mmCIF file with all atom_site columns, C-alpha atoms in Angstrom:
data_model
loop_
_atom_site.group_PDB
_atom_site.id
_atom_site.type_symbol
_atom_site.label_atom_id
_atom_site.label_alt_id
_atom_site.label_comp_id
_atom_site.label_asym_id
_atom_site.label_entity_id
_atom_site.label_seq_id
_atom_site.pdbx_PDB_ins_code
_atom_site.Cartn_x
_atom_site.Cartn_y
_atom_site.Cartn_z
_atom_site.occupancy
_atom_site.B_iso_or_equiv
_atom_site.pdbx_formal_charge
_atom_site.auth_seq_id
_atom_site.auth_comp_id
_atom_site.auth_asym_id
_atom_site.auth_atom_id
_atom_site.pdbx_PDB_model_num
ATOM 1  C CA . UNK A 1 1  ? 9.016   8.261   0.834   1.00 54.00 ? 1  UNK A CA 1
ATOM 2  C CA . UNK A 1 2  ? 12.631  8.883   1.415   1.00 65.00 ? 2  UNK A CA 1
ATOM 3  C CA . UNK A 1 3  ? 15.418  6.355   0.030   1.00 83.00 ? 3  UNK A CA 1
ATOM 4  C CA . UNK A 1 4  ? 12.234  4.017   -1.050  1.00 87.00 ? 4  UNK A CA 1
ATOM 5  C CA . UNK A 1 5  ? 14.337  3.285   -4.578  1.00 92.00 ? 5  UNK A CA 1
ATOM 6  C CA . UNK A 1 6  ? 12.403  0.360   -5.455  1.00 93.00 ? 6  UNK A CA 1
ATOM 7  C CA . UNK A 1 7  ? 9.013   1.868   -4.741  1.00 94.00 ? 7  UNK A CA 1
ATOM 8  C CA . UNK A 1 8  ? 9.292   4.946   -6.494  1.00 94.00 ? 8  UNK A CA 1
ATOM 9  C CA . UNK A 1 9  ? 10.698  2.412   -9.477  1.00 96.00 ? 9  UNK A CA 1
ATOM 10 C CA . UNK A 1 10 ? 7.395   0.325   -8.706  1.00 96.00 ? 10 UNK A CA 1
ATOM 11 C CA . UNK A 1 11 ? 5.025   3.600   -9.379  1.00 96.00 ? 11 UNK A CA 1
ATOM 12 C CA . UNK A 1 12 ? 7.181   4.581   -12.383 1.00 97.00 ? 12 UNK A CA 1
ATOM 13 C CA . UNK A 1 13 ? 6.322   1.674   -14.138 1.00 98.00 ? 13 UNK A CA 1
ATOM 14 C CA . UNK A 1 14 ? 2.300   1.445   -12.765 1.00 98.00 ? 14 UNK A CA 1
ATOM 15 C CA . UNK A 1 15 ? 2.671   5.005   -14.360 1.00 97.00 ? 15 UNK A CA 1
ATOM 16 C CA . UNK A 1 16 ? 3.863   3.689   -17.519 1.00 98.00 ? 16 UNK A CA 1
ATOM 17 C CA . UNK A 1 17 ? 1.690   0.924   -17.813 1.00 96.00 ? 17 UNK A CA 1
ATOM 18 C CA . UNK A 1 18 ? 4.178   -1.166  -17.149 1.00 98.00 ? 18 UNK A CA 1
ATOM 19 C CA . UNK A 1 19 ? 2.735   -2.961  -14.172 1.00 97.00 ? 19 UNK A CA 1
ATOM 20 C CA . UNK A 1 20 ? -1.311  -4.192  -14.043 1.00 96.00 ? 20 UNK A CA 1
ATOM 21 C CA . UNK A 1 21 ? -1.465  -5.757  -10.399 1.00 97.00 ? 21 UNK A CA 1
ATOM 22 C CA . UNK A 1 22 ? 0.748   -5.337  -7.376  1.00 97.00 ? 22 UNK A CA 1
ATOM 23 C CA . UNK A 1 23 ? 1.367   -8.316  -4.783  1.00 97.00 ? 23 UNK A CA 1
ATOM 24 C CA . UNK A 1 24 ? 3.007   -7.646  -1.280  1.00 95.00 ? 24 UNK A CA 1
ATOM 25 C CA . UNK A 1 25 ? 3.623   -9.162  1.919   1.00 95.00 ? 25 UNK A CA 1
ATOM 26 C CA . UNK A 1 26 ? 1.489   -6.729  3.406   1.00 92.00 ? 26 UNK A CA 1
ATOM 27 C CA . UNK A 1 27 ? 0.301   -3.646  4.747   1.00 87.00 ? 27 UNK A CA 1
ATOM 28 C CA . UNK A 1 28 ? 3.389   -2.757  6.345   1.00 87.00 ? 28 UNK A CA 1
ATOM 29 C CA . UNK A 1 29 ? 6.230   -3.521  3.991   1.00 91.00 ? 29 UNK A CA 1
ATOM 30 C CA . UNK A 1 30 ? 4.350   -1.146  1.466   1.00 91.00 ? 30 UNK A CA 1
ATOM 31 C CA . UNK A 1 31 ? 4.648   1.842   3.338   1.00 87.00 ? 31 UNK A CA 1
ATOM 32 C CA . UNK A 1 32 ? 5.622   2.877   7.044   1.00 80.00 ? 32 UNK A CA 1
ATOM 33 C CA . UNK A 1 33 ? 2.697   5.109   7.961   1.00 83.00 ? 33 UNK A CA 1
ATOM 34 C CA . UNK A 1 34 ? -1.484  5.423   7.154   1.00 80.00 ? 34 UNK A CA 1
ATOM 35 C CA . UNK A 1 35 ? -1.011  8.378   5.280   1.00 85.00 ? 35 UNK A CA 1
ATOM 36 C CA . UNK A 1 36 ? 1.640   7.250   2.451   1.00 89.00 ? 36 UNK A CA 1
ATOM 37 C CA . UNK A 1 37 ? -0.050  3.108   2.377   1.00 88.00 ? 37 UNK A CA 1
ATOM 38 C CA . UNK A 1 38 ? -3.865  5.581   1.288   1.00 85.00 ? 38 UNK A CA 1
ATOM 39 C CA . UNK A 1 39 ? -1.407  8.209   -0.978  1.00 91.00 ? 39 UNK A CA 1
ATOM 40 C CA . UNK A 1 40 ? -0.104  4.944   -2.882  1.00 93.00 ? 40 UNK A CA 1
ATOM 41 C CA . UNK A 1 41 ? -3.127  2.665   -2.700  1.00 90.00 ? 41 UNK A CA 1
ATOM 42 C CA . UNK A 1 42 ? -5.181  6.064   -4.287  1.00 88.00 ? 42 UNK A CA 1
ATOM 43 C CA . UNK A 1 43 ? -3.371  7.031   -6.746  1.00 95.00 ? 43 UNK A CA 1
ATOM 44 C CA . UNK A 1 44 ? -2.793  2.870   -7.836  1.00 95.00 ? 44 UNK A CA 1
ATOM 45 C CA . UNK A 1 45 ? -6.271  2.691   -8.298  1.00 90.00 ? 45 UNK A CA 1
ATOM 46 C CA . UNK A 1 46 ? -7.223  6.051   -9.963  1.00 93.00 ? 46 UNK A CA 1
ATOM 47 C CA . UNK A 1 47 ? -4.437  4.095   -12.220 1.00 96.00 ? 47 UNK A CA 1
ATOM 48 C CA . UNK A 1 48 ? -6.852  0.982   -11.980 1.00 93.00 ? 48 UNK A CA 1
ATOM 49 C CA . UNK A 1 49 ? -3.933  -0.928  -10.594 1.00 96.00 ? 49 UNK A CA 1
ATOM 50 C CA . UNK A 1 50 ? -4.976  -3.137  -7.694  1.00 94.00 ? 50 UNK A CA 1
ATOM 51 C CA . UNK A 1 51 ? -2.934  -3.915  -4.901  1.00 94.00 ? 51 UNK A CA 1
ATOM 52 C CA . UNK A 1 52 ? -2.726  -7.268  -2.665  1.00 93.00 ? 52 UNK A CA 1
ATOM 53 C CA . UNK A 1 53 ? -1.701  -7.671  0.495   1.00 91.00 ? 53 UNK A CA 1
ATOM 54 C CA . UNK A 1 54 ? -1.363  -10.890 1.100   1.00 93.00 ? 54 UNK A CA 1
ATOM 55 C CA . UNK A 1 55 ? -1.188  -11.395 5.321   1.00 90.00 ? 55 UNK A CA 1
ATOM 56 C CA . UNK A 1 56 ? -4.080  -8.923  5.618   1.00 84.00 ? 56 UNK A CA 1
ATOM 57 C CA . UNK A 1 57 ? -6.149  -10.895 2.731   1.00 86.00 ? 57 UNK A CA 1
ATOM 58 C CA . UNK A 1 58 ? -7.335  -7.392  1.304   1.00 86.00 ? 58 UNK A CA 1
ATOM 59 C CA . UNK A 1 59 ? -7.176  -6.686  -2.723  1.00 89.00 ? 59 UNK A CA 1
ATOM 60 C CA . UNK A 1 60 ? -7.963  -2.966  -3.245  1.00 88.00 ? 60 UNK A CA 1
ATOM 61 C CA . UNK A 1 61 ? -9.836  -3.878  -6.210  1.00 86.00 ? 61 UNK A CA 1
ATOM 62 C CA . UNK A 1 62 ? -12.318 -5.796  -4.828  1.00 82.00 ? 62 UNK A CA 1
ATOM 63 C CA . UNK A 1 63 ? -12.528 -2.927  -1.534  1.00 69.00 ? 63 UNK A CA 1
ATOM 64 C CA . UNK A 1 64 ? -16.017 -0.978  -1.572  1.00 62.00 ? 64 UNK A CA 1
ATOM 65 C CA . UNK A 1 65 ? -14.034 1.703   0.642   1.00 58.00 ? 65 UNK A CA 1
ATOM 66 C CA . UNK A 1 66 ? -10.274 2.660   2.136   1.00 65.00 ? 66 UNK A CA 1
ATOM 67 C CA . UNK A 1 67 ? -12.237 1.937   6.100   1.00 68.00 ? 67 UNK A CA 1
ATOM 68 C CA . UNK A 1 68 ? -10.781 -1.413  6.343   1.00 70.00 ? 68 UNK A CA 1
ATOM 69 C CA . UNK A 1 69 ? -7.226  -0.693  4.781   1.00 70.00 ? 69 UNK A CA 1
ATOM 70 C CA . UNK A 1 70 ? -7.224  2.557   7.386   1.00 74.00 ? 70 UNK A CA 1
ATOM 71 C CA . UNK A 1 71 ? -8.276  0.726   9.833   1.00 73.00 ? 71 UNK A CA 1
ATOM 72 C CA . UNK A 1 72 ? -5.908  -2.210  9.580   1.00 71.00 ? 72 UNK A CA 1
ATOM 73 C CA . UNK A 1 73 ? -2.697  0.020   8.903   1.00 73.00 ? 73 UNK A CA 1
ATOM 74 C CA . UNK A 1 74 ? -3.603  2.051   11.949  1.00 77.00 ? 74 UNK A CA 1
ATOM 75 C CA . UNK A 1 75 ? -3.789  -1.087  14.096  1.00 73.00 ? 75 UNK A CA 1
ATOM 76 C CA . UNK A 1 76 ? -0.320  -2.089  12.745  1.00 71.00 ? 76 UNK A CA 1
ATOM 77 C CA . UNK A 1 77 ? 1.116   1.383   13.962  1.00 75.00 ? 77 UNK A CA 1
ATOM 78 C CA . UNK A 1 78 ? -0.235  1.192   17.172  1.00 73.00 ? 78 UNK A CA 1
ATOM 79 C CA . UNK A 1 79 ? 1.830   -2.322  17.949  1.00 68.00 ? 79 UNK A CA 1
ATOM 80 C CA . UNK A 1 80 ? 4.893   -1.591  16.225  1.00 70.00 ? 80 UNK A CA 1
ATOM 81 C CA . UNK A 1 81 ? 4.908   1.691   18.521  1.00 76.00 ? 81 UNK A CA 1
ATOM 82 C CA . UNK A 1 82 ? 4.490   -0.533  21.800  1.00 67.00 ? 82 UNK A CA 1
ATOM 83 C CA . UNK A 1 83 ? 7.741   -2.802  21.035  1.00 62.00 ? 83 UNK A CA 1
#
């Protein structure tokens, strides 16, 4: 999470209870890779933040498990890395 300014801002406040619910675009514009999107997405919800992606209609606080996010950012990798 190099030179991510705003997102590290963006946890900061979750952290401080500044922040109850996060919106984004989606899946792709909150992190670049699987494994950063399930760091931030855990450690917003051990915060009971949830987080909405809104192309991907998915609100991690309605999700039973992380399958469908994983699945879905993984997808998302494999295109981006064929253009």
């Amino acid at each position: 999470m190099t030179k991510r300014d705003a997102l590290k801002e963006l946890l900061a406040d979750c952290h401080n209870h500044l922040i109850d619910l996060v919106v984004t675009k989606s899946i792709s514009r909150l992190s670049r890779n699987t494994t950063d999107c399930l760091r931030i997405v855990r450690e917003l919800q051990q915060l009971n933040i949830p987080i909405i992606f809104e192309k991907e209609h998915i609100n991690t606080g309605a999700m039973a498990s992380e399958l469908f996010l994983t699945v879905c950012k993984i997808k998302l990798e494999k295109i981006k890395s064929h253009l």
